[in-house]
Each structure stands twice: as C-alpha cells, then as structure tokens.
Short mmCIF file of C-alpha atoms and ligand atoms in Angstrom, two decimals:
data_model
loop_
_atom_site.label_atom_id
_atom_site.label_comp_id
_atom_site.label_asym_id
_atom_site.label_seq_id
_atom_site.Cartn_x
_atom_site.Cartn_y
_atom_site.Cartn_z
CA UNK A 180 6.89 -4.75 -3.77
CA UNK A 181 7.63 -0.97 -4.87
CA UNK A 182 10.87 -1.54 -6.65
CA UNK A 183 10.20 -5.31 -8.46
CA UNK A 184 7.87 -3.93 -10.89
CA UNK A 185 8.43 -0.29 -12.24
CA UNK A 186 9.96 0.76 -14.99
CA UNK A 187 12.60 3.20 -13.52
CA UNK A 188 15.52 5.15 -14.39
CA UNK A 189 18.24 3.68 -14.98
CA UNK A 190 21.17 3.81 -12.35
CA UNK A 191 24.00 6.21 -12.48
CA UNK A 192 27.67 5.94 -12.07
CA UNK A 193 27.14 8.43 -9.29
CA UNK A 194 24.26 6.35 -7.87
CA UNK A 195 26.36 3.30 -7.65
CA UNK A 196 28.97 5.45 -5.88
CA UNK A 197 26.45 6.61 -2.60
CA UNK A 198 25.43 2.84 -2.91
CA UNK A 199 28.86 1.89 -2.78
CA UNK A 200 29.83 4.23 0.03
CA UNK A 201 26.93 2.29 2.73
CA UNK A 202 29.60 -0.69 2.35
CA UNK A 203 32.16 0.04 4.88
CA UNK A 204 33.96 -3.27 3.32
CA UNK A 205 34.43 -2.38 0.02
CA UNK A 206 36.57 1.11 1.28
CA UNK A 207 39.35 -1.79 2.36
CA UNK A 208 42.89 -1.72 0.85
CA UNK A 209 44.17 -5.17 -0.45
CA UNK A 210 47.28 -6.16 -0.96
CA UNK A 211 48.11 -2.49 -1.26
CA UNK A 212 45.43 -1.70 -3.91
CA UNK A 213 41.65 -0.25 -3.69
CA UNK A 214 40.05 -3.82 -2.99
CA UNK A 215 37.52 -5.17 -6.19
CA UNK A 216 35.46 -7.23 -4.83
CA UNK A 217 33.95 -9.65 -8.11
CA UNK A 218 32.92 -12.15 -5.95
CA UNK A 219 29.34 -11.60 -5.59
CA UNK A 220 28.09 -15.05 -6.34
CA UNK A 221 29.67 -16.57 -3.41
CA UNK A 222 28.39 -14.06 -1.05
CA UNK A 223 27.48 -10.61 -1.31
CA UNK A 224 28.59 -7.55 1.15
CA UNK A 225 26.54 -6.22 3.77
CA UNK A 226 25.36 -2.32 3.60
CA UNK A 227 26.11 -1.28 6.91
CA UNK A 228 21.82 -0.85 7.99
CA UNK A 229 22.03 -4.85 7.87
CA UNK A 230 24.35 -5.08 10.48
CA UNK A 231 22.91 -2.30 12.54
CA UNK A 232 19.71 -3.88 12.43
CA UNK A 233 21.07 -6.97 13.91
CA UNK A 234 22.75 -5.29 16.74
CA UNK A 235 19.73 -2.83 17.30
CA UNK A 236 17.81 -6.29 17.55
CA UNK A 237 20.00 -7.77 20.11
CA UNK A 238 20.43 -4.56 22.34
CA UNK A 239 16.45 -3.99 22.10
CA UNK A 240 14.37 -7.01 21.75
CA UNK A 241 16.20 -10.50 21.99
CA UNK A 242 14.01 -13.38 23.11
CA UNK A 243 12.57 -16.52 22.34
CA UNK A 244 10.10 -15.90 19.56
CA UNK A 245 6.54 -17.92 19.88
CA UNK A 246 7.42 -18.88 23.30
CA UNK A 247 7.25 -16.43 25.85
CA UNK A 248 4.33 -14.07 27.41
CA UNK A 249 6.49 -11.29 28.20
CA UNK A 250 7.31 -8.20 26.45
CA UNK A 251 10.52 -8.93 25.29
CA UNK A 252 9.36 -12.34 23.34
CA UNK A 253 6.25 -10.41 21.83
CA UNK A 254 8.74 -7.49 20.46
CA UNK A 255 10.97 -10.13 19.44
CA UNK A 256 8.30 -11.99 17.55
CA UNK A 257 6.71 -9.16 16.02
CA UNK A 258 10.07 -8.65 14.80
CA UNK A 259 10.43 -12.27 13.71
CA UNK A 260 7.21 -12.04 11.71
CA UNK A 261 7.42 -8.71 10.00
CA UNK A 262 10.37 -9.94 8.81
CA UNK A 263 8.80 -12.62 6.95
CA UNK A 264 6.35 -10.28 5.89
CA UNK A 265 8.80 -8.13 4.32
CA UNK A 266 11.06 -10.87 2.65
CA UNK A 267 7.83 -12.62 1.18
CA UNK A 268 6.26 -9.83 -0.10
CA UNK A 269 9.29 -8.82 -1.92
CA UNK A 270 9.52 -12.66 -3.59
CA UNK A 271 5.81 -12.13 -4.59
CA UNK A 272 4.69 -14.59 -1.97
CA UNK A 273 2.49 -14.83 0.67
CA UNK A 274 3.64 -14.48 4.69
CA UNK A 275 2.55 -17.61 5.65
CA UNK A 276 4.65 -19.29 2.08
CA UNK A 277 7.63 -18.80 3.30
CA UNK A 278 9.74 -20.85 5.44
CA UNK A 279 12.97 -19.99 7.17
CA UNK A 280 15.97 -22.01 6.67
CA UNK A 281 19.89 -21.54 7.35
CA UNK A 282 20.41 -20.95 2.89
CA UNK A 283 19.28 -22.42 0.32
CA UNK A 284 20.65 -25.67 0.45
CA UNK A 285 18.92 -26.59 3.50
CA UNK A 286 15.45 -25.27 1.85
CA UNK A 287 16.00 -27.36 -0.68
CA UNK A 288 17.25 -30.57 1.40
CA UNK A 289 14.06 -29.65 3.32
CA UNK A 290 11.65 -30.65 0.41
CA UNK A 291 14.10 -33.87 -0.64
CA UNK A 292 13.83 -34.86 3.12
CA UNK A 293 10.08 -34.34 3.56
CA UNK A 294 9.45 -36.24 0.38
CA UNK A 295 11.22 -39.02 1.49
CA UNK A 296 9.03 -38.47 4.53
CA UNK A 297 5.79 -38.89 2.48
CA UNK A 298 7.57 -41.67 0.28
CA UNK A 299 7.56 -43.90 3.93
CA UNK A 300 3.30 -43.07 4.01
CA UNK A 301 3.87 -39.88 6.15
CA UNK A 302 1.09 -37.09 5.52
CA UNK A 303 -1.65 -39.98 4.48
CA UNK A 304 -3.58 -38.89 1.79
CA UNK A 305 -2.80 -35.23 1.64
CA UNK A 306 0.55 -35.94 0.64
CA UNK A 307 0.07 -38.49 -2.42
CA UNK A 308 1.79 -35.64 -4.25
CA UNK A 309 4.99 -36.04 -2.67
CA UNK A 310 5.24 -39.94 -2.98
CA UNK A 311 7.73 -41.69 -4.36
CA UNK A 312 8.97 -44.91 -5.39
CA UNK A 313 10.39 -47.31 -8.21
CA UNK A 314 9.63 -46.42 -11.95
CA UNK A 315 8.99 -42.71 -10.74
CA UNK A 316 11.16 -39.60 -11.70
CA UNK A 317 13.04 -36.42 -10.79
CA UNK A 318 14.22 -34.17 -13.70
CA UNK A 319 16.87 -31.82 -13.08
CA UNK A 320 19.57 -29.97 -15.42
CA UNK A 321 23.20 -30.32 -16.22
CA UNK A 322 23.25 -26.85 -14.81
CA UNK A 323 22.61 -26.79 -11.37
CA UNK A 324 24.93 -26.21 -7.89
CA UNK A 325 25.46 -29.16 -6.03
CA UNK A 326 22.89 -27.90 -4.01
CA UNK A 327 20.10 -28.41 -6.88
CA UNK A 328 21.57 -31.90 -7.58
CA UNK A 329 22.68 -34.02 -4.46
CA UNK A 330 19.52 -33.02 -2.52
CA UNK A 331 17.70 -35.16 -5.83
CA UNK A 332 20.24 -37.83 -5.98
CA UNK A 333 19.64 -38.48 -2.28
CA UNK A 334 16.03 -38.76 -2.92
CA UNK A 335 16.14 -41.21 -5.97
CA UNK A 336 18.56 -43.36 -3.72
CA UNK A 337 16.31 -43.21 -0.67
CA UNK A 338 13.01 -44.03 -2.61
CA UNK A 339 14.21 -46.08 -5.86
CA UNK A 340 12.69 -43.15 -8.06
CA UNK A 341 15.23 -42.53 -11.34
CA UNK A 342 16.91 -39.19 -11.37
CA UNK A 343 17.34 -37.98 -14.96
CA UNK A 344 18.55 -33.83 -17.11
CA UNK A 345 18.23 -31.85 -19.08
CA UNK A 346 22.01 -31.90 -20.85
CA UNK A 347 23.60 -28.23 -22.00
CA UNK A 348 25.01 -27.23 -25.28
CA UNK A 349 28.51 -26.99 -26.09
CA UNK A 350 27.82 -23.66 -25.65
CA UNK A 351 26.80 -24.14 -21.90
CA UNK A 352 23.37 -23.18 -23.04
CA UNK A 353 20.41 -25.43 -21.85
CA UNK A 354 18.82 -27.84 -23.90
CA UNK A 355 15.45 -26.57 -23.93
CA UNK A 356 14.48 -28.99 -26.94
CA UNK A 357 14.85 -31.75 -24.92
CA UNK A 358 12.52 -30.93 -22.20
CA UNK A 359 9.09 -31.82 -23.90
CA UNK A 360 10.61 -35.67 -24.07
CA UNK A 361 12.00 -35.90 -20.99
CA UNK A 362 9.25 -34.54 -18.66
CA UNK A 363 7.04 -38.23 -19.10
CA UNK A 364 3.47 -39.10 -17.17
CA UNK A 365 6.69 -40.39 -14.56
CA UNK A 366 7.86 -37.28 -13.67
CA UNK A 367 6.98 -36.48 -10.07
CA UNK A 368 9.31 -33.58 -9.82
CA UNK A 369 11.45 -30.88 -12.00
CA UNK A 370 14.12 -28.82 -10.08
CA UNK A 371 15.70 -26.19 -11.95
CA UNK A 372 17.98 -23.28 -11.35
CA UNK A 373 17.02 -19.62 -12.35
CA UNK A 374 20.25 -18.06 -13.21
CA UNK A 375 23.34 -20.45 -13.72
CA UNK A 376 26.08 -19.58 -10.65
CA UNK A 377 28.85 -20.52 -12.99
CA UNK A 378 27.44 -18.63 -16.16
CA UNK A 379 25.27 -16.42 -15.05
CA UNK A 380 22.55 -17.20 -17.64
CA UNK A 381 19.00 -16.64 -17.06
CA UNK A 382 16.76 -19.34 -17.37
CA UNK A 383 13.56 -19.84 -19.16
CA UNK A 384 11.88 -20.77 -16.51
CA UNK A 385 8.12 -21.35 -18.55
CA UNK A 386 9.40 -23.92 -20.50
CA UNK A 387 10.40 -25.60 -17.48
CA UNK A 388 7.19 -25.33 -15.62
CA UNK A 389 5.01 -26.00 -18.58
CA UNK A 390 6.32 -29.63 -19.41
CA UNK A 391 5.89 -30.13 -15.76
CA UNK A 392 2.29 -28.73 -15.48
CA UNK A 393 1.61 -31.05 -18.08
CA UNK A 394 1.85 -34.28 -16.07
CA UNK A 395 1.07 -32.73 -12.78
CA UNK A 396 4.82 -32.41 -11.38
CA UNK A 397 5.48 -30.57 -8.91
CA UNK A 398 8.17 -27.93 -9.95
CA UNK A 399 11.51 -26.90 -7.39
CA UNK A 400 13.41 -23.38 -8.79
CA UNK A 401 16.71 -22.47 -7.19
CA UNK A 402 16.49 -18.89 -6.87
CA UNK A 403 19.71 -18.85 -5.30
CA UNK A 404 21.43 -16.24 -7.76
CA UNK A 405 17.89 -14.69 -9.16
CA UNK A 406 16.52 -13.38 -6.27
CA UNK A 407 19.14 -11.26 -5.49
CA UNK A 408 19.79 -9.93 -8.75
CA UNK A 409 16.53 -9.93 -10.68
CA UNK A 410 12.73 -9.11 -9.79
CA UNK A 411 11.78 -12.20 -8.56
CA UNK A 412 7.74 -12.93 -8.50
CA UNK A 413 7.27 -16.67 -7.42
CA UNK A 414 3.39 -15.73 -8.49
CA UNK A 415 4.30 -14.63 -11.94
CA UNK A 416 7.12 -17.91 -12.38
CA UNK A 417 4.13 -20.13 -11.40
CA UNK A 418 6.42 -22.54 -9.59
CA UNK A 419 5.59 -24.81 -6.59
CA UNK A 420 9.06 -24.09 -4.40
CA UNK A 421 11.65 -21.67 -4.88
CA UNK A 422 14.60 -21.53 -2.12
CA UNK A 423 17.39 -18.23 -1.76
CA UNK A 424 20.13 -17.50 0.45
CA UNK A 425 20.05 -14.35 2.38
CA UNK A 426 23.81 -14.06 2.78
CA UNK A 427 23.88 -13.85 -0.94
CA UNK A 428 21.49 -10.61 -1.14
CA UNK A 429 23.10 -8.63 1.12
CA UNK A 430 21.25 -10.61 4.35
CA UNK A 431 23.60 -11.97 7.13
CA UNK A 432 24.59 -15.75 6.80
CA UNK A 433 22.90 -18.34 8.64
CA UNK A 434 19.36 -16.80 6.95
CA UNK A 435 17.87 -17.97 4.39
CA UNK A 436 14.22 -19.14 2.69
CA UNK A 437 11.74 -21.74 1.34
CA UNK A 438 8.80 -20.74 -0.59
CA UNK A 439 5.93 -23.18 -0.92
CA UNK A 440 2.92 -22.73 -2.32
CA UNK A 441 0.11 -22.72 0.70
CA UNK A 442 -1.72 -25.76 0.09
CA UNK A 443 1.65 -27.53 -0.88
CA UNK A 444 2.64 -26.61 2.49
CA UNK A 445 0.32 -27.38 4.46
CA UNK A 446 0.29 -31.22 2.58
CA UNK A 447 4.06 -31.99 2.92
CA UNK A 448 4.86 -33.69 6.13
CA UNK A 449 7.74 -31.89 8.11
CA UNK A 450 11.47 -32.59 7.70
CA UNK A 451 13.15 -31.60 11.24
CA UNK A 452 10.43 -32.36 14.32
CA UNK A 453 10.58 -30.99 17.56
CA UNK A 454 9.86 -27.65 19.72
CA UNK A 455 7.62 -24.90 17.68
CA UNK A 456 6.29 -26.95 15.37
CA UNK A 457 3.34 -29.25 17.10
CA UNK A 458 -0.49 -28.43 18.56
CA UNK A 459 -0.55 -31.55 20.50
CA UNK A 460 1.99 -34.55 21.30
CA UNK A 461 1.66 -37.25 23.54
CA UNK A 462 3.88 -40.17 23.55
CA UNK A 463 2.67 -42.03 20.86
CA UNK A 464 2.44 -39.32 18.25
CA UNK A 465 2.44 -35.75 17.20
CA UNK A 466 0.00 -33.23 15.02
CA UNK A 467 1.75 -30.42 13.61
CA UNK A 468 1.00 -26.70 13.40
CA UNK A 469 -0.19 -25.13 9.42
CA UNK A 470 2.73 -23.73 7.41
CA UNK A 471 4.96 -21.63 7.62
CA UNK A 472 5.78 -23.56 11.83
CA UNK A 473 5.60 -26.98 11.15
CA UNK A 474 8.62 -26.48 9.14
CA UNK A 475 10.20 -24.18 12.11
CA UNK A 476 11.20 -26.57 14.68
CA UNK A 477 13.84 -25.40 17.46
CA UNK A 478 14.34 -21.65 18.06
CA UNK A 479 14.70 -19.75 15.21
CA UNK A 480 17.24 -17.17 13.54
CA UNK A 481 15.68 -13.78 14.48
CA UNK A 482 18.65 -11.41 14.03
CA UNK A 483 19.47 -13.07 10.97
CA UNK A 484 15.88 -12.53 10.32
CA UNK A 485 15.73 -8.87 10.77
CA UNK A 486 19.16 -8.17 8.77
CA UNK A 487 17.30 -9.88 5.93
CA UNK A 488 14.07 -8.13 6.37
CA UNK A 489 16.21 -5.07 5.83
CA UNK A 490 18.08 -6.35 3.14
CA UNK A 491 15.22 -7.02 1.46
CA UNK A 492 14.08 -3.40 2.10
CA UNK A 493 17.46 -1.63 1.30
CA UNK A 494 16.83 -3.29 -2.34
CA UNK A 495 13.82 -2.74 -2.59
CA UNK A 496 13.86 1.14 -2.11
CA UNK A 497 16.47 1.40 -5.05
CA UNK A 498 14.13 -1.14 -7.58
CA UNK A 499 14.94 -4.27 -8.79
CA UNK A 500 14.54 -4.10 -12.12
CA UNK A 501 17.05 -0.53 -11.79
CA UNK A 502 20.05 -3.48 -10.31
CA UNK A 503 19.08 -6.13 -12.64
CA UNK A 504 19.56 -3.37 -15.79
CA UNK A 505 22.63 -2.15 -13.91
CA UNK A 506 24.28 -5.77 -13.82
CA UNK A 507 23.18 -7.00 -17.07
CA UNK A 508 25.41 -3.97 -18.07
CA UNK A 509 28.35 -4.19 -16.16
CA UNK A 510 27.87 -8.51 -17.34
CA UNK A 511 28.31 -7.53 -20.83
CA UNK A 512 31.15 -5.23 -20.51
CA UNK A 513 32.80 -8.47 -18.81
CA UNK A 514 31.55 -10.66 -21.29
CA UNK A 515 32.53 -8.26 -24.15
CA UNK A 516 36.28 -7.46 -22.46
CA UNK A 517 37.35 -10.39 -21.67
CA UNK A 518 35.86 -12.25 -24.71
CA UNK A 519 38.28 -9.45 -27.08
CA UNK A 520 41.73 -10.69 -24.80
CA UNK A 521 44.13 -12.56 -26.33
CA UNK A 522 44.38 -16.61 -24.73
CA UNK A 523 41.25 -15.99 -22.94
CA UNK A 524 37.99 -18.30 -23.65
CA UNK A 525 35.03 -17.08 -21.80
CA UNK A 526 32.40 -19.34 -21.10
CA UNK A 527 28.58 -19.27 -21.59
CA UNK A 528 26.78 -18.59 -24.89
CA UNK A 529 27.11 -14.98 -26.92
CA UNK A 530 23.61 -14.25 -26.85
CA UNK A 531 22.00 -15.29 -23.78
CA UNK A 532 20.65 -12.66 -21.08
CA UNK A 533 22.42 -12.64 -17.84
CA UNK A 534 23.69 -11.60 -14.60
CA UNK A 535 26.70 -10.02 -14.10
CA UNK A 536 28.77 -13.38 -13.89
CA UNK A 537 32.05 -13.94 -16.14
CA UNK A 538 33.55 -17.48 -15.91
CA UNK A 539 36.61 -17.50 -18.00
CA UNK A 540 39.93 -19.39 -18.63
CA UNK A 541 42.99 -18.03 -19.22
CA UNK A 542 44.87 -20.30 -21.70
CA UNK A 543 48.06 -22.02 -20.34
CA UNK A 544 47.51 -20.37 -16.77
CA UNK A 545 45.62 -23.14 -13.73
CA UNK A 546 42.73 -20.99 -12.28
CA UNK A 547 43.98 -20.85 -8.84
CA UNK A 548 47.05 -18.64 -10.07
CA UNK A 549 44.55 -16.83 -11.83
CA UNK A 550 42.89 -15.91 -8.65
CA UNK A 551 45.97 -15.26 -7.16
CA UNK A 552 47.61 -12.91 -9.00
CA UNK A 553 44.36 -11.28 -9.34
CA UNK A 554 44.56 -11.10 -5.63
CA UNK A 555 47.42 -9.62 -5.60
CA UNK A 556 45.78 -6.70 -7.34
CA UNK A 557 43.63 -6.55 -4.51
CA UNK A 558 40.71 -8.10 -7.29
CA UNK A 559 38.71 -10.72 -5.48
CA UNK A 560 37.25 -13.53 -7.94
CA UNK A 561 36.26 -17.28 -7.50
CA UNK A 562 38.38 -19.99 -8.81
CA UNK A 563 37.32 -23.48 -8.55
CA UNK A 564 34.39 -25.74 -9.76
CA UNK A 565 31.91 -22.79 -8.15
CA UNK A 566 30.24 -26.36 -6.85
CA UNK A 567 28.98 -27.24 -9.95
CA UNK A 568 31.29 -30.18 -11.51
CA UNK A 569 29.13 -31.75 -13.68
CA UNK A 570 28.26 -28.44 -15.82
CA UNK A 571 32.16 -28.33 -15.62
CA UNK A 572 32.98 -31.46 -17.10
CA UNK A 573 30.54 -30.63 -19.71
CA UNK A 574 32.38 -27.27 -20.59
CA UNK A 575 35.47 -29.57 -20.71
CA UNK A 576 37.65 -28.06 -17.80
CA UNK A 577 37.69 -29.17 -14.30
CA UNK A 578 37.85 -25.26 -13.40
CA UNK A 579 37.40 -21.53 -14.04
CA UNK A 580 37.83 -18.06 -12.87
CA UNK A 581 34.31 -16.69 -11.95
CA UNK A 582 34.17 -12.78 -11.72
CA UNK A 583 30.41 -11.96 -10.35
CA UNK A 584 29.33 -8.26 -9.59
CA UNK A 585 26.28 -6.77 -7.71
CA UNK A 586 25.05 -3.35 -7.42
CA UNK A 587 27.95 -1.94 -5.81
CA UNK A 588 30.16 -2.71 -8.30
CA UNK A 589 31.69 0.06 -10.90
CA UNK A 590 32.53 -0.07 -14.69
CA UNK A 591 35.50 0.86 -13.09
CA UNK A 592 35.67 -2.14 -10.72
CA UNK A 593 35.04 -4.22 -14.56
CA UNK A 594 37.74 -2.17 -16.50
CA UNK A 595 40.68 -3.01 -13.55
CA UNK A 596 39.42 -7.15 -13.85
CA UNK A 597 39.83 -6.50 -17.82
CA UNK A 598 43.15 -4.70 -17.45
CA UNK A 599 44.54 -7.65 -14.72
CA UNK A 600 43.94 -10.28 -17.05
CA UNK A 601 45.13 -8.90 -19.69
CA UNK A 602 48.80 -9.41 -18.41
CA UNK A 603 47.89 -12.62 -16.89
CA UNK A 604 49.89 -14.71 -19.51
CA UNK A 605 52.77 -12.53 -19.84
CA UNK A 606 53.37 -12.84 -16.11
CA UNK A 607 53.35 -16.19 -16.55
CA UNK A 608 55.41 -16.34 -18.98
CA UNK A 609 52.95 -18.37 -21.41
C1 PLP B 707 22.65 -21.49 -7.76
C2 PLP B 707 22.99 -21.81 -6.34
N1 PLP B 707 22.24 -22.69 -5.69
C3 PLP B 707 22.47 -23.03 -4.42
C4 PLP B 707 23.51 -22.46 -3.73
C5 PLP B 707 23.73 -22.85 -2.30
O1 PLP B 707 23.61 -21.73 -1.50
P1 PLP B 707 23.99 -21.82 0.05
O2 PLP B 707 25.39 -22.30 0.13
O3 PLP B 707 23.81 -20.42 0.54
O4 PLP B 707 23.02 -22.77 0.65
C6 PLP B 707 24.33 -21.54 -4.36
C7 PLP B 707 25.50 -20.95 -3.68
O5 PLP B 707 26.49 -20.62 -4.30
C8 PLP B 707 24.05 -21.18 -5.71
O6 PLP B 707 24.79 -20.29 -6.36
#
C-alpha cells in the first residue's frame, strides 16, 4: 500500500498531462471540440494497461479458476488470486476479506440478502449478529445512492425490522447531531456512504461507527466514490463492510468488491449458492467453504479481475493521497467558479472537504439542456437525479448537473466547464 499513506509531492500540471496521455479516450474529438470528460462519478476511463491486461489475460491464461488441474486453470487462478491480493491490500484489507462482486450494488445487496438469510435461522448460532426481525433497526442517511438505500428497504420489508436516517441540512450537509439519538440498543445495522455521489462531500465516517459500536451494530460504508478518489484503509475506518465498483476506479465493468471483516465472513450465511462455494453436498444439504468462496458461487470474473488488479496498481504507483490533493483542488476551483456565475446555485455546503464533484443548477434552464448544450461543447457531465432522489427532494429540485473529475482531468478541463456555463442562460435566452 506504497501510495495510500505517504506524504508526497504534490501533482503537476505536467504530471496530469503524461497521466492523461495513457487514456487513449480522452484524445477523442466531440462534437467538433477536444472532448472534457466531467463525468467521473458515473464511471471513470480506462488507462490503456487495464485493457491490455485483460486481453494479455485472455490470449495467455483463460480458464476456469478453482476448477481445473491443468496448467492453464492454475495460471488462471494464480491470476485470479493475486488479483485479490493486490485490490485488498490497497483497501487496507486482508486477501481472504474481500469478496468479488459485479459493483457495488450487488456487494451491498449481498449483505441485505444474506441477512435476510440469517433472519429465516440460516448460519445457527454464528450468525445471531445478522438476525432480524420486528422492533429491530437499520439506520441509514438521507444521503445515500439508491444502492445504499433500496438494498435496506428490502431488508426491513423482508424481516419486519424499521428502516430509519439520518436527515441533511438545508445545506445538504449531514446531520451529524442527530446520530447519538438515533443509533438506539435497536439498531442492528448503520449503512453509510463515504463521499456523497451527488455532492461530493466526505463523510465523517467515526461518528458514524462510534454510535454504532456503542450498541454492537454492525456498520455497512459505501465506498463507492471514496475508494477511488481517496486513501481508503477499511482497518483505519474500523467498519464491518465496505463495497466499491471497479469500473468507477479505472477497473473494467462487471468487477467489483465486498469487504468483510474475517470473522464477519466467515458467520454470515451465503447469498447466491451453487458451484465454488461448498466442501460437501448431498441431497439434503450443503456446508460451505470459509470466506472469501462461499460468497463466490458460479465461475468468476477473472479478466475483469486482472484489469482491476492493475487498476489498483496503476493508482497506486502515482499515491493516493497525491490524486485525492489533486481533486480536492480541481473540486474547489469548480466549487469556487461556478459558485461566482451569475443564475447559478451550486449545491453542497461552503466548507465541507470533498471530491472533485460539482452539482449545480442553472436558474431558469431544465438540467437535461444543461447537459446538452454542454455536450455540444464536447463537455461530458451528468444530468439527472445521479440515483439519489431522496437527497434530491431534500435539496428541493428533482435534478442537477453533476460535473465529477478524476486524476486525468486539467484546470483546464475545469476552466472550459466554467466558461460553458457561463453562457448557458444567454443561450437560452433566460
Ligand atoms: C455512492 C454510490 N454508491 C453506489 C453506487 C452503485 O455503483 P454500481 O452501479 O457500480 O453498483 C454508485 C454509483 O454511482 C455510487 O456513486
């Protein structure tokens, strides 16, 4: 975990530029103008040793993984598991705490699931922890994706527990006041997001997993737009589960990852059964294989695997911390220039630390023709809810224009966003 910790120099412009130069993507000409691609948060670009690594791994090595006693299948799953190596030793975690999923949204479906699994007396004893029932609840946050929320929603619905948050601000800032009263001796479980998708705001995560340390709950952290931005240490956080995307931190799609502390693990009955994921099974019953396996059933994503693995590497050699300073910079420029526009309200509070995600409105003007004359720039943004309608309909608007940046991305990239908006409103004639 070389680059999570140091305290390294900060990029350059003409660092970003080499960076920018291994994606072959971002050269592309849009609508007859140098594309600017601000759409980070959805999904992030690929550095051309991703893909490479995924075709190397299918002209070299492609078998089943676990399965087979041949050459092929042992290079494929030494492939398989160094790439979990890699990708959990650059969360902070150990090999056998993570679990592969397709994103994060099945990582975290995978805990709702297995819960409910426990909740029906799967996992006897061992999995007390993950019961539960009537007069029981899940705390979450006004905050979240869809993906933070429904998963919980689901579960209260399936086993009569109460799902209850943690409201924002006006602001959009979190109500951390109101955490000490709502985590009661009833809370089972508290799932929280790191960084806000729609804001970009970084969350206080300790506050979080303190209240829920206090009664024993078990604590769920979307690290969906953290662990591709910021050094993430699930160690350090202290929390229980954390689930990412890979297609989000440069990784292919179709990849992504559930980390679980080892005893948790090894407790929490399985969500999908089948091949991979058993010692024995006769036809009454199965016994399933320790974590990270019994989570693994059906044949796996190895390519996807290995373009992650060297994702993971590819950010690691240039440092967290040295892209987390680098966006927090090119965020505030955002913030700062589109915040001085006139007709422009930019959401999030003033002083919070974040990401290099801008939602903003531009006064009189629907987001989608926002994005589209943006587009027509050749600037690539997200319009929309960003799949997060409750935090919306807190903010008051059913939808904004998200502009989200990674390391790739220039001041210059910021300043030709700025400039575009500017004459948003006079091209509308508003
Ligand atoms: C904060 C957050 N959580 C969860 C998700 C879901 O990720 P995926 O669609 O890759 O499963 C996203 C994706 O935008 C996100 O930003």
């Amino acid at each position: 975990m070389t680059g999570q910790t140091e305290a390294a120099e900060a990029l350059t412009a003409n660092e970003v530029a080499r960076i920018k130069a291994d994606f072959e993507i971002l050269e592309h000409q849009v609508n007859g103008a140098d594309m600017v691609y601000l759409d980070s948060g959805a999904t992030s670009q690929k550095p051309r040793c991703v893909y490479e690594a995924e075709q190397h791994y299918y002209e070299n090595a492609n078998a089943a993984v676990h399965r087979g006693a041949h050459t092929l299948a042992v290079e494929a799953t030494d492939i398989f598991e160094q790439g979990r190596e890699t990708v959990a030793k650059f969360i902070g975690a150990k090999t056998n705490e993570l679990v592969w999923t397709s994103n994060a949204t099945e990582a975290l479906n995978l805990i709702s699931y297995s819960m409910s699994n426990a909740s029906l007396g799967r996992g006897g004893d061992a999995a007390a922890r993950f019961r539960l029932g009537p007069g029981d609840e899940i705390l979450t946050t006004e905050l979240e994706h869809h993906a933070n929320l429904i998963p919980w929603q689901e579960l209260a619905f399936r086993t009569g527990a109460t799902l209850r948050y943690v409201p924002i601000a006006e602001d959009g800032s979190l109500r951390y006041d109101l955490i000490d009263s709502l985590v009661t001796e009833r809370t089972k479980l508290v799932a929280f997001t790191h960084v806000s998708n729609v804001l970009g705001t970084i969350t206080d995560t300790r506050r979080f997993v303190d209240a829920a340390r206090r009664v024993g709950a078990l604590t769920v952290l979307d690290g969906c737009q953290s662990v591709p931005h910021l050094p993430v240490d699930v160690k350090a956080l202290d929390v229980d589960f954390m689930a990412f995307s890979g297609h989000k931190m440069l990784g292919p799609t179709g990849i992504g990852g559930l980390y679980g502390r080892e005893e948790l693990l090894n407790a929490m009955p399985p969500f999908l059964t089948g091949g991979s994921m058993i010692t024995v099974v006769d036809m009454e019953h199965a016994e399933y294989l320790p974590a990270p396996q019994r989570f693994e059933a059906g044949t796996q994503r190895i390519s996807q695997v290995h373009g992650l693995a060297t994702a993971a590497s590819y950010l690691d050699e240039i440092g967290m911390q040295r892209i987390a300073d680098w966006e927090e910079h090119l965020g505030a420029l955002l913030y700062e220039g589109l915040s001085a526009l006139e007709g422009v309200r930019v959401f999030g509070p003033v002083d919070a630390k974040r990401i290099g995600t801008v939602p903003f409105e531009v006064i009189g003007v629907h987001p989608h023709d926002v994005g589209q004359f943006l587009d027509s720039r050749g600037i690539a943004v997200r319009v929309g809810h960003h799949c997060a309608q409750p935090l919306h309909r807190a903010l008051g608007v059913t939808a904004t224009t998200r502009a989200s940046t990674y390391l790739y991305n220039t001041e210059d990239d910021v300043k030709a966003l700025i400039e575009a908006v500017a004459s948003v409103r006079e091209y509308f004639g508003v």
